[in-house]
Short mmCIF file of C-alpha atoms in Angstrom, two decimals:
data_model
loop_
_atom_site.label_atom_id
_atom_site.label_comp_id
_atom_site.label_asym_id
_atom_site.label_seq_id
_atom_site.Cartn_x
_atom_site.Cartn_y
_atom_site.Cartn_z
CA MET A 193 0.00 0.00 0.00
CA ASP A 194 1.17 3.53 -0.75
CA ILE A 195 2.79 5.24 2.28
CA THR A 196 0.75 8.42 1.75
CA ASN A 197 -2.54 6.53 1.74
CA LEU A 198 -1.44 4.56 4.79
CA ASN A 199 -0.79 7.78 6.71
CA LYS A 200 -4.17 9.17 5.63
CA ASP A 201 -5.95 6.01 6.77
CA ARG A 202 -4.18 6.12 10.10
CA LYS A 203 -5.09 9.78 10.60
CA ASN A 204 -8.73 9.19 9.64
CA ARG A 205 -9.04 6.29 12.10
CA ARG A 206 -7.45 8.37 14.80
CA LYS A 207 -9.69 11.38 14.16
CA GLY A 208 -12.77 9.20 14.20
CA THR A 209 -12.09 7.88 17.68
CA LEU A 210 -10.13 10.72 19.25
CA ASP A 211 -11.74 12.42 22.25
CA LEU A 212 -9.22 14.43 24.22
CA SER A 213 -11.50 14.97 27.20
CA THR A 214 -12.00 11.21 27.61
CA MET A 215 -8.44 10.13 26.80
CA VAL A 216 -6.58 12.74 28.86
CA TYR A 217 -8.92 14.04 31.53
CA GLY A 218 -11.32 11.10 31.90
CA LYS A 219 -14.28 13.47 31.68
CA VAL A 220 -17.54 13.47 29.74
CA PRO A 221 -17.51 16.10 26.96
CA PRO A 222 -19.31 19.37 27.81
CA GLN A 223 -23.04 19.02 27.25
CA ALA A 224 -26.44 20.30 28.39
CA LYS A 225 -28.83 17.44 27.73
CA ASP A 226 -31.64 18.85 29.88
CA LEU A 227 -31.51 22.18 28.06
CA GLU A 228 -31.53 20.42 24.69
CA GLU A 229 -34.75 18.65 25.71
CA ALA A 230 -36.22 21.95 26.96
CA VAL A 231 -35.41 23.78 23.72
CA LEU A 232 -36.87 21.06 21.48
CA GLY A 233 -39.97 20.83 23.67
CA ALA A 234 -40.46 24.62 23.59
CA ILE A 235 -40.27 24.64 19.79
CA MET A 236 -43.16 22.17 19.61
CA LEU A 237 -45.19 24.20 22.12
CA GLU A 238 -44.60 27.74 20.86
CA LYS A 239 -45.29 28.77 17.28
CA THR A 240 -42.45 31.35 16.97
CA ALA A 241 -39.84 29.53 19.06
CA PHE A 242 -38.17 27.82 16.10
CA ASP A 243 -37.37 31.19 14.46
CA THR A 244 -35.47 32.21 17.58
CA VAL A 245 -33.53 28.96 17.88
CA VAL A 246 -32.60 28.53 14.22
CA GLU A 247 -30.62 31.80 14.30
CA ILE A 248 -28.43 30.38 17.07
CA LEU A 249 -28.24 26.60 16.68
CA LYS A 250 -27.54 24.10 13.95
CA PRO A 251 -28.33 20.36 14.19
CA GLU A 252 -24.71 19.48 15.04
CA CYS A 253 -24.83 21.78 18.08
CA PHE A 254 -26.94 19.18 19.91
CA TYR A 255 -24.90 16.59 21.82
CA VAL A 256 -27.50 13.81 21.75
CA ASP A 257 -27.83 12.14 18.34
CA SER A 258 -31.62 11.78 18.61
CA HIS A 259 -31.90 15.51 19.32
CA GLN A 260 -29.95 16.27 16.15
CA ARG A 261 -32.36 14.14 14.13
CA ILE A 262 -35.40 15.80 15.70
CA PHE A 263 -34.04 19.27 15.00
CA ARG A 264 -33.34 18.34 11.35
CA ALA A 265 -36.96 17.18 11.05
CA MET A 266 -38.06 20.57 12.42
CA GLN A 267 -35.86 22.33 9.85
CA ALA A 268 -37.46 20.29 7.07
CA LEU A 269 -40.95 21.25 8.28
CA SER A 270 -39.98 24.91 8.43
CA GLN A 271 -38.62 24.80 4.87
CA LYS A 272 -41.94 23.37 3.69
CA SER A 273 -43.82 26.11 5.63
CA GLN A 274 -45.58 23.52 7.76
CA PRO A 275 -46.39 23.99 11.47
CA ILE A 276 -44.03 22.43 14.00
CA ASP A 277 -45.77 20.46 16.74
CA ILE A 278 -45.72 16.96 18.21
CA LEU A 279 -47.81 15.39 15.44
CA THR A 280 -46.00 16.99 12.49
CA VAL A 281 -42.56 16.23 13.95
CA VAL A 282 -43.50 12.59 14.55
CA GLU A 283 -44.85 12.30 11.00
CA GLU A 284 -41.73 13.90 9.49
CA LEU A 285 -39.47 11.54 11.45
CA ARG A 286 -41.57 8.62 10.23
CA LYS A 287 -41.14 9.74 6.60
CA ARG A 288 -37.39 10.00 7.15
CA GLU A 289 -37.39 6.51 8.71
CA GLU A 290 -35.82 7.90 11.87
CA LEU A 291 -38.73 7.74 14.31
CA GLU A 292 -37.55 4.57 16.06
CA MET A 293 -33.96 5.86 16.12
CA VAL A 294 -35.00 8.83 18.31
CA GLY A 295 -37.07 6.71 20.74
CA GLY A 296 -40.44 6.62 19.04
CA PRO A 297 -43.50 8.90 19.47
CA TYR A 298 -43.26 8.51 23.25
CA TYR A 299 -39.84 10.24 23.42
CA VAL A 300 -40.96 13.11 21.17
CA THR A 301 -44.05 13.64 23.35
CA LYS A 302 -41.95 13.42 26.50
CA LEU A 303 -39.85 16.41 25.36
CA THR A 304 -42.81 18.76 25.75
CA ASN A 305 -43.24 17.68 29.39
CA THR A 306 -39.83 19.11 30.36
CA VAL A 307 -40.76 22.73 29.63
CA VAL A 308 -43.66 25.00 30.53
CA SER A 309 -43.03 27.85 28.07
CA SER A 310 -40.46 29.23 25.65
CA ALA A 311 -39.76 32.32 27.76
CA ASN A 312 -36.04 31.58 28.20
CA ILE A 313 -35.43 29.68 24.98
CA ASP A 314 -32.89 32.26 23.72
CA ALA A 315 -30.71 31.88 26.84
CA HIS A 316 -31.06 28.09 26.79
CA SER A 317 -30.02 27.96 23.12
CA ARG A 318 -26.91 30.02 23.77
CA ILE A 319 -25.83 27.70 26.58
CA ILE A 320 -26.20 24.73 24.20
CA LEU A 321 -24.08 26.62 21.67
CA GLN A 322 -21.40 27.29 24.29
CA LYS A 323 -21.21 23.58 25.14
CA PHE A 324 -20.92 22.73 21.43
CA ILE A 325 -18.06 25.22 20.95
CA GLN A 326 -16.27 23.71 23.95
CA ARG A 327 -16.60 20.26 22.40
CA GLU A 328 -15.32 21.56 19.06
CA LEU A 329 -12.30 23.17 20.72
CA ILE A 330 -11.54 19.88 22.45
CA ARG A 331 -11.88 17.97 19.18
CA ILE A 332 -9.70 20.37 17.20
CA SER A 333 -7.07 20.46 19.96
CA GLY A 334 -6.95 16.68 19.98
CA GLU A 335 -6.45 16.53 16.22
CA VAL A 336 -3.71 19.17 16.35
CA ILE A 337 -1.89 17.33 19.16
CA ALA A 338 -2.10 14.01 17.33
CA ASP A 339 -0.93 15.52 14.02
CA ALA A 340 1.93 17.35 15.77
CA TYR A 341 3.33 13.98 16.85
CA GLU A 342 3.44 12.79 13.23
CA ASP A 343 6.90 13.23 11.68
CA SER A 344 5.37 13.45 8.22
CA THR A 345 3.29 16.51 9.13
CA ASP A 346 4.44 19.85 7.72
CA VAL A 347 4.41 22.30 10.61
CA PHE A 348 3.20 25.23 8.49
CA ASP A 349 0.37 23.16 7.03
CA LEU A 350 -0.53 22.21 10.59
CA LEU A 351 -0.60 25.86 11.68
CA ASP A 352 -2.77 26.86 8.72
CA ALA A 353 -5.14 23.94 9.28
CA ALA A 354 -5.48 24.69 12.99
CA GLU A 355 -6.12 28.37 12.37
CA SER A 356 -8.67 27.73 9.64
CA LYS A 357 -10.57 25.25 11.85
CA LEU A 358 -10.70 27.75 14.71
CA PHE A 359 -11.85 30.46 12.30
CA ASP A 360 -14.61 28.18 11.02
CA ILE A 361 -16.01 27.95 14.55
CA THR A 362 -16.17 31.74 14.78
CA ASN A 363 -17.45 32.22 11.25
CA ASN A 364 -20.12 29.52 11.36
CA HIS A 365 -21.42 29.77 14.91
CA LEU A 366 -20.64 33.21 16.39
CA ARG A 367 -22.51 35.46 14.01
CA LYS A 368 -23.31 39.08 14.66
CA ASP A 369 -26.85 39.97 15.66
CA TYR A 370 -28.85 42.58 13.80
CA ASN A 371 -28.49 46.29 14.66
CA SER A 372 -31.35 48.72 15.18
CA ILE A 373 -31.21 51.75 12.91
CA ASP A 374 -30.75 54.22 15.79
CA SER A 375 -27.39 52.65 16.78
CA VAL A 376 -26.23 52.53 13.14
CA LEU A 377 -27.33 56.15 12.64
CA VAL A 378 -25.01 57.26 15.44
CA GLN A 379 -22.06 55.59 13.70
CA ALA A 380 -23.04 56.99 10.30
CA VAL A 381 -23.36 60.57 11.62
CA GLN A 382 -20.01 60.25 13.39
CA ARG A 383 -18.35 59.13 10.15
CA ILE A 384 -19.93 62.03 8.23
CA GLU A 385 -18.65 64.48 10.85
CA ASP A 386 -15.15 62.99 10.65
CA LEU A 387 -15.15 63.28 6.85
CA ARG A 388 -16.37 66.90 7.03
CA ASN A 389 -13.50 67.80 9.32
CA GLN A 390 -10.91 66.25 7.00
CA THR A 391 -8.79 68.67 5.01
CA GLU A 392 -8.54 66.25 2.05
CA ASP A 393 -11.21 64.42 0.08
CA ILE A 394 -9.60 60.96 0.27
CA SER A 395 -11.31 58.84 2.92
CA GLY A 396 -9.67 55.50 2.11
CA VAL A 397 -6.22 54.22 1.13
CA PRO A 398 -4.78 56.58 -1.53
CA SER A 399 -4.07 55.07 -4.94
CA GLY A 400 -1.38 57.64 -5.73
CA PHE A 401 -3.24 58.67 -8.90
CA PRO A 402 -5.30 61.86 -8.35
CA SER A 403 -7.72 61.12 -11.20
CA ILE A 404 -8.53 57.70 -9.69
CA ASP A 405 -8.81 59.06 -6.15
CA LYS A 406 -11.19 61.72 -7.46
CA VAL A 407 -13.63 58.93 -8.39
CA THR A 408 -12.96 56.41 -5.60
CA PHE A 409 -11.92 58.74 -2.73
CA GLY A 410 -9.27 56.10 -2.07
CA TRP A 411 -9.70 52.35 -1.66
CA GLN A 412 -12.44 51.94 0.92
CA LYS A 413 -12.47 49.53 3.86
CA THR A 414 -14.30 46.21 3.32
CA ASP A 415 -14.31 46.71 -0.49
CA LEU A 416 -13.34 43.95 -2.91
CA ILE A 417 -11.79 45.57 -5.99
CA ILE A 418 -11.22 43.49 -9.12
CA LEU A 419 -8.47 44.71 -11.46
CA ALA A 420 -8.73 42.81 -14.75
CA ALA A 421 -6.93 42.83 -18.09
CA ARG A 422 -5.58 40.55 -20.78
CA PRO A 423 -2.09 39.03 -20.22
CA ALA A 424 0.89 41.39 -20.64
CA VAL A 425 -1.21 44.56 -20.52
CA GLY A 426 0.37 45.67 -17.23
CA LYS A 427 -1.84 44.36 -14.39
CA THR A 428 1.05 43.41 -12.11
CA ALA A 429 2.96 46.62 -12.83
CA PHE A 430 -0.11 48.73 -12.06
CA ALA A 431 -0.88 46.76 -8.89
CA LEU A 432 2.71 47.22 -7.67
CA ASN A 433 2.36 50.95 -8.36
CA LEU A 434 -0.72 50.95 -6.12
CA ALA A 435 1.18 49.05 -3.40
CA ARG A 436 4.16 51.38 -3.57
CA ASN A 437 2.01 54.52 -3.59
CA ALA A 438 0.03 53.35 -0.55
CA ALA A 439 3.07 52.28 1.46
CA LEU A 440 5.08 55.42 0.67
CA ASN A 441 2.24 57.95 0.95
CA PRO A 442 3.71 60.94 2.83
CA THR A 443 0.59 61.71 4.89
CA ARG A 444 -0.94 58.28 5.52
CA PRO A 445 1.52 55.42 4.87
CA THR A 446 -0.28 52.09 4.76
CA ALA A 447 0.91 48.54 5.44
CA VAL A 448 0.38 46.53 2.24
CA ALA A 449 0.40 42.76 1.71
CA VAL A 450 1.13 41.50 -1.81
CA PHE A 451 0.33 37.85 -2.53
CA SER A 452 1.95 36.82 -5.80
CA LEU A 453 0.97 33.40 -7.10
CA GLU A 454 2.69 33.90 -10.45
CA MET A 455 5.99 35.72 -9.85
CA SER A 456 8.69 35.36 -7.21
CA ALA A 457 9.28 37.93 -4.49
CA GLY A 458 12.63 38.83 -6.07
CA GLN A 459 11.02 39.61 -9.42
CA LEU A 460 8.41 41.82 -7.77
CA VAL A 461 11.04 43.74 -5.82
CA GLN A 462 13.00 44.36 -9.02
CA ARG A 463 9.87 45.84 -10.58
CA ILE A 464 9.20 48.06 -7.55
CA LEU A 465 12.85 49.20 -7.56
CA SER A 466 12.63 50.03 -11.26
CA ALA A 467 9.54 52.18 -10.73
CA GLU A 468 10.92 53.92 -7.66
CA SER A 469 14.43 54.60 -9.00
CA GLU A 470 13.27 55.17 -12.62
CA ILE A 471 15.97 52.83 -13.95
CA TRP A 472 15.07 50.42 -16.73
CA LEU A 473 13.82 47.06 -15.46
CA GLU A 474 15.90 45.23 -18.03
CA LYS A 475 19.10 46.78 -16.71
CA ILE A 476 18.18 45.97 -13.10
CA SER A 477 17.31 42.38 -14.02
CA ARG A 478 20.62 41.88 -15.82
CA GLY A 479 22.65 43.81 -13.26
CA LYS A 480 24.18 45.98 -15.99
CA LEU A 481 24.20 49.26 -14.08
CA GLU A 482 26.65 52.12 -14.36
CA GLU A 483 28.13 53.65 -11.23
CA TYR A 484 25.78 56.63 -11.33
CA GLU A 485 22.82 54.27 -11.72
CA MET A 486 23.87 52.31 -8.66
CA LYS A 487 23.92 55.57 -6.70
CA GLN A 488 20.51 56.44 -8.09
CA LEU A 489 19.24 52.94 -7.20
CA TYR A 490 20.35 53.31 -3.58
CA ALA A 491 19.26 56.93 -3.13
CA LYS A 492 15.88 56.86 -4.87
CA GLY A 493 14.98 53.20 -4.63
CA ILE A 494 16.50 51.10 -1.87
CA GLN A 495 16.64 53.82 0.75
CA ARG A 496 12.97 54.76 0.40
CA LEU A 497 11.63 51.24 -0.06
CA SER A 498 13.49 49.88 2.97
CA GLU A 499 11.19 52.00 5.14
CA ALA A 500 7.99 50.90 3.39
CA LYS A 501 5.65 48.40 5.02
CA ILE A 502 5.24 46.11 2.02
CA PHE A 503 4.95 42.41 2.81
CA ILE A 504 5.36 40.01 -0.13
CA ASP A 505 4.24 36.39 -0.12
CA ASP A 506 5.06 34.37 -3.23
CA THR A 507 3.52 31.04 -2.17
CA ALA A 508 2.40 29.16 -5.27
CA ALA A 509 -1.14 27.71 -5.43
CA LEU A 510 -2.15 29.60 -2.28
CA ASN A 511 -5.55 28.51 -1.02
CA ILE A 512 -8.15 30.71 0.60
CA PHE A 513 -7.60 29.27 4.10
CA GLU A 514 -3.87 30.03 3.99
CA LEU A 515 -4.52 33.53 2.66
CA ARG A 516 -7.02 34.24 5.42
CA ALA A 517 -4.65 33.01 8.13
CA LYS A 518 -1.71 35.04 6.82
CA CYS A 519 -3.76 38.21 6.42
CA ARG A 520 -5.15 37.86 9.93
CA ARG A 521 -1.65 37.63 11.38
CA LEU A 522 -0.46 40.64 9.36
CA LYS A 523 -3.49 42.63 10.48
CA ASN A 524 -2.81 41.87 14.15
CA LYS A 525 0.94 42.47 13.96
CA HIS A 526 1.34 45.31 11.43
CA ASP A 527 -2.15 46.88 11.19
CA LEU A 528 -2.53 45.79 7.59
CA GLY A 529 -4.35 48.39 5.46
CA LEU A 530 -4.39 46.96 1.91
CA ILE A 531 -4.24 43.47 0.38
CA ILE A 532 -3.25 42.81 -3.25
CA ILE A 533 -3.60 39.36 -4.85
CA ASP A 534 -1.92 38.52 -8.18
CA TYR A 535 -3.96 36.83 -9.44
CA LEU A 536 -7.37 35.36 -8.52
CA GLN A 537 -7.53 32.50 -11.06
CA LEU A 538 -4.31 30.98 -9.69
CA MET A 539 -5.79 30.54 -6.22
CA SER A 540 -7.30 27.27 -5.06
CA GLY A 541 -10.44 26.90 -3.00
CA ALA A 542 -11.23 24.80 0.02
CA GLY A 543 -11.30 21.61 -2.04
CA GLY A 544 -14.19 19.35 -2.88
CA ASN A 545 -15.35 21.46 -5.84
CA THR A 546 -14.83 19.64 -9.10
CA ASN A 547 -16.29 22.55 -11.07
CA ARG A 548 -13.73 25.31 -11.58
CA GLU A 549 -16.45 27.95 -11.89
CA GLN A 550 -17.86 26.95 -8.48
CA GLU A 551 -14.37 27.08 -7.00
CA ILE A 552 -13.73 30.59 -8.33
CA SER A 553 -17.15 31.63 -7.00
CA GLN A 554 -16.20 30.34 -3.56
CA ILE A 555 -12.86 32.16 -3.69
CA SER A 556 -14.44 35.50 -4.67
CA ARG A 557 -17.05 35.17 -1.91
CA SER A 558 -14.34 34.33 0.61
CA LEU A 559 -12.28 37.36 -0.44
CA LYS A 560 -15.29 39.62 0.10
CA GLN A 561 -15.86 38.04 3.53
CA LEU A 562 -12.17 38.54 4.39
CA ALA A 563 -12.35 42.22 3.39
CA LYS A 564 -15.33 42.69 5.71
CA GLU A 565 -13.76 40.73 8.56
CA LEU A 566 -10.42 42.61 8.51
CA GLU A 567 -11.98 45.91 7.41
CA VAL A 568 -9.39 46.44 4.67
CA PRO A 569 -9.73 46.86 0.90
CA ILE A 570 -8.66 43.87 -1.18
CA ILE A 571 -7.47 44.36 -4.76
CA ALA A 572 -7.61 41.06 -6.63
CA LEU A 573 -6.14 40.86 -10.13
CA SER A 574 -8.09 38.80 -12.63
CA GLN A 575 -7.60 37.46 -16.12
CA LEU A 576 -10.05 38.17 -18.93
CA SER A 577 -11.43 35.61 -21.34
CA ARG A 578 -10.44 35.54 -25.02
CA ALA A 579 -13.82 37.01 -25.93
CA VAL A 580 -12.08 40.42 -26.04
CA GLU A 581 -9.89 39.24 -28.91
CA THR A 582 -12.83 37.96 -30.99
CA ARG A 583 -14.64 41.29 -31.04
CA LYS A 584 -14.38 43.48 -34.11
CA GLU A 585 -11.58 45.99 -34.55
CA GLY A 586 -11.90 49.19 -32.54
CA ASN A 587 -14.06 47.61 -29.87
CA LYS A 588 -11.49 45.93 -27.65
CA MET A 589 -12.40 47.71 -24.43
CA PRO A 590 -13.10 44.93 -21.84
CA GLN A 591 -16.61 44.40 -20.48
CA LEU A 592 -17.93 42.78 -17.31
CA SER A 593 -18.94 39.69 -19.28
CA ASP A 594 -15.25 39.17 -20.17
CA LEU A 595 -14.30 38.26 -16.59
CA ARG A 596 -12.87 34.77 -16.77
CA GLU A 597 -14.36 31.58 -15.28
CA SER A 598 -17.13 32.98 -13.09
CA GLY A 599 -19.96 35.50 -13.04
CA ALA A 600 -19.67 35.49 -9.23
CA ILE A 601 -16.58 37.72 -9.49
CA GLU A 602 -18.73 40.48 -10.95
CA GLN A 603 -21.44 39.94 -8.31
CA ASP A 604 -19.13 39.87 -5.27
CA ALA A 605 -16.94 42.82 -6.27
CA ASP A 606 -17.66 46.32 -5.01
CA MET A 607 -15.59 47.71 -7.87
CA VAL A 608 -14.40 46.25 -11.17
CA MET A 609 -11.64 48.04 -13.09
CA PHE A 610 -10.29 47.15 -16.53
CA ILE A 611 -6.91 48.11 -17.94
CA TYR A 612 -6.86 48.74 -21.68
CA ARG A 613 -3.92 49.88 -23.82
CA PRO A 614 -4.63 50.58 -27.52
CA GLU A 615 -1.08 49.70 -28.57
CA TYR A 616 -1.63 46.16 -27.19
CA TYR A 617 -3.89 45.66 -30.22
CA ASP A 618 -1.48 47.50 -32.59
CA LEU A 619 -3.62 50.64 -32.50
CA ASN A 620 -0.85 53.24 -32.54
CA ALA A 621 -2.86 56.36 -33.37
CA ASN A 622 -6.26 57.77 -32.44
CA GLU A 623 -8.92 59.10 -34.79
CA ASN A 624 -7.03 62.42 -35.02
CA GLY A 625 -3.84 60.68 -36.09
CA GLU A 626 -2.11 61.38 -32.77
CA SER A 627 0.17 58.75 -31.26
CA VAL A 628 -1.35 56.68 -28.45
CA LYS A 629 1.89 54.92 -27.53
CA GLY A 630 1.91 54.38 -23.77
CA GLU A 631 -1.69 55.56 -23.40
CA THR A 632 -3.55 53.47 -20.81
CA HIS A 633 -7.25 53.52 -20.03
CA VAL A 634 -8.43 52.42 -16.57
CA ARG A 635 -12.14 51.82 -16.96
CA ILE A 636 -14.26 51.56 -13.81
CA ALA A 637 -17.05 49.29 -15.08
CA LYS A 638 -18.70 48.62 -11.74
CA HIS A 639 -18.67 50.91 -8.72
CA ARG A 640 -21.11 50.06 -5.99
CA ASN A 641 -20.60 53.34 -4.13
CA GLY A 642 -19.69 55.79 -6.87
CA SER A 643 -19.67 56.77 -10.53
CA LEU A 644 -18.39 54.87 -13.55
CA GLU A 645 -15.47 56.59 -15.24
CA THR A 646 -12.63 55.92 -17.66
CA ILE A 647 -9.33 57.36 -16.44
CA LYS A 648 -6.38 57.96 -18.72
CA LEU A 649 -2.86 57.15 -17.52
CA ARG A 650 0.53 57.00 -19.22
CA ALA A 651 2.33 53.63 -19.08
CA MET A 652 6.12 53.46 -18.85
CA LEU A 653 6.37 49.71 -18.64
CA HIS A 654 10.12 49.59 -19.21
CA ILE A 655 10.43 51.19 -15.76
CA GLN A 656 7.19 49.57 -14.51
CA LYS A 657 5.62 52.93 -13.82
CA PHE A 658 2.30 54.65 -14.54
CA VAL A 659 1.74 58.40 -14.33
CA ASP A 660 -1.47 60.40 -14.28
CA GLU A 661 -2.14 61.80 -17.75
CA GLY A 662 -2.44 65.57 -17.66
CA ILE A 663 -3.30 65.82 -13.96
CA GLU A 664 -0.20 65.16 -11.92
CA GLY A 665 3.13 63.44 -12.50
CA GLY A 666 3.84 60.13 -10.80
CA ASP A 667 6.26 61.70 -8.31
CA GLY A 668 4.21 64.78 -7.52
CA ALA A 669 5.25 66.97 -10.46
CA PRO A 670 2.93 69.85 -11.39
CA ALA A 671 -0.01 69.28 -13.75
CA GLY A 672 0.96 67.96 -17.14
CA GLN A 673 4.58 67.26 -16.16
CA LEU A 674 6.45 63.98 -16.21
CA PRO A 675 8.46 62.63 -13.28
CA SER A 676 11.90 64.06 -12.65
CA GLY A 677 14.47 62.82 -15.17
CA TRP A 678 12.01 62.43 -18.08
CA LYS A 679 11.22 64.73 -21.00
CA PRO A 680 9.38 64.49 -24.33
CA ILE A 681 11.45 63.47 -27.35
CA GLY A 682 12.44 66.44 -29.46
CA SER A 683 11.96 68.98 -26.67
CA ALA A 684 14.32 71.88 -26.39
CA GLY A 685 17.10 71.90 -23.87
CA GLY A 686 18.12 68.31 -24.56
CA GLY A 687 21.77 69.01 -23.90
CA GLY A 688 23.39 71.08 -21.20
CA ALA A 689 24.08 69.84 -17.73
CA MET A 690 21.52 67.06 -17.94
CA GLY A 691 21.86 66.05 -21.57
CA PRO A 692 19.61 63.80 -23.62
CA GLY A 693 18.91 60.17 -22.94
CA PRO A 694 17.63 57.17 -24.87
CA ASP A 695 14.17 56.81 -26.32
CA MET A 696 12.04 55.12 -23.68
CA GLY A 697 9.67 53.66 -26.27
CA SER A 698 6.56 55.62 -25.22
CA GLY A 699 7.19 59.03 -26.80
CA TYR A 700 9.53 60.05 -23.99
CA ARG A 701 13.18 59.55 -23.12
CA GLN A 702 15.18 59.38 -19.93
CA ILE A 703 17.78 62.11 -19.40
CA GLY A 704 21.00 61.88 -17.45
CA SER A 705 20.86 61.64 -13.69
CA ARG A 706 21.81 64.71 -11.66
CA MET A 707 23.91 62.30 -9.62
CA ASN A 708 26.16 61.65 -12.60
CA ASP A 709 29.36 63.64 -12.23
CA VAL A 710 29.94 63.85 -16.00
CA PRO A 711 26.95 64.87 -18.16
CA PHE A 712 26.25 62.92 -21.36
CA ASP A 713 27.27 64.30 -24.69
CA ASP A 714 24.60 64.60 -27.35
CA ASP A 715 25.62 61.37 -29.04
CA GLU A 716 26.02 59.31 -25.86
CA THR A 717 23.60 57.20 -23.88
CA PRO A 718 24.01 55.64 -20.43
CA PHE A 719 23.68 52.12 -21.89
#
């Protein structure tokens, strides 16, 4: 027999019989049998009692097996909009062939004799829930202890599994109750007052692009933002720009977690360094840097980025449980403010879903739940289907229907943004004959809390940088200006102390660094 299967069989047998309270402490697991009988009896006596209990308890919360079966029969009656009383419960159990298993009609009738009314059914139900949670904690602890003794167990898998099981208890059984509007109004008014007193319009995490922040007011807490494009359009570069801008924001620096399922951490850092230092990515990747460029790399790139709270995780095939556990730890330790995932289709779900569309649906729902739980915005990159390529010429702008593998992505997202570059489809000039090289359109196709806009940026992908077109330069330059060290091709003043530089391939060129002791001559380049 295969060793792996043997270990699985051994673990399954152990988990089926393991009871830490019995094995270690010699005690009966926590239970409240009398209260279980009282709750079930009250449901059959009081018409509205089931509605109260069903919000608190699930069938597995009952310790006694017959009580679980009776409660499931009550659920079935409720789903069929039938009354719940002694006769209907007995009949339902008979149809399910479980009447004798629970003790027959006599036992069901006996349950109503243990309670007079349903006055305290809410309190009784919560005690039953507490006992169930205690039993679950004992069970999970026993499984963790047993697995920890196994030499074949990966310790990090064990940590993730333990954390996800504990989270499931909280997520599935400790739900928030409803709020009355008066209490929510107090919070809403307080938030409005806080926003009124702010000197700036941005209420969320700044994107670093004024034209985007004008529409979004920053990335808002609890929002799931989908950033989608075709391969090689610049999704990762744009997402890293957002991470860098948030982490290095001068007024409100934000801790950012970047989960890269496609590229290594080293490759991402090279891209961030290229954007921050404005040195060509190709030169950084090959290590072919001149002395002045190394100085520029340290002064403009490494020195600034070393202070940024950017946390990169390049775990391949990351599943939603691992992501949730890692984000929770980062939130507790570093007050995480923004999560970026590159990209959604490379993630795996909880398992058990053979249908890829269902798995993606589960992942997108889980990401939205995680954003709400941690109260941080999540930007998830997504691929687009090939439907974009099949459309007629001149109509290549992505649509919501182009989101790949699941319509649930569109439903769960608070905002969906598409990146479109005309030159990707060999469209090098607009209708007026003007060059569109480097022109990038960020189309907000869905915005649950705001307007739908198309924002124009300028892509400098050779340095992995985007700048706001005609509003503000990427490094805070005045309106219409490029970042320091860049100028349009053919502009006056190409020589002098700064001298001209090479064509950057987007209608602009890089000029010599001020850190260079010897300026370039007109016929020289730094390459």
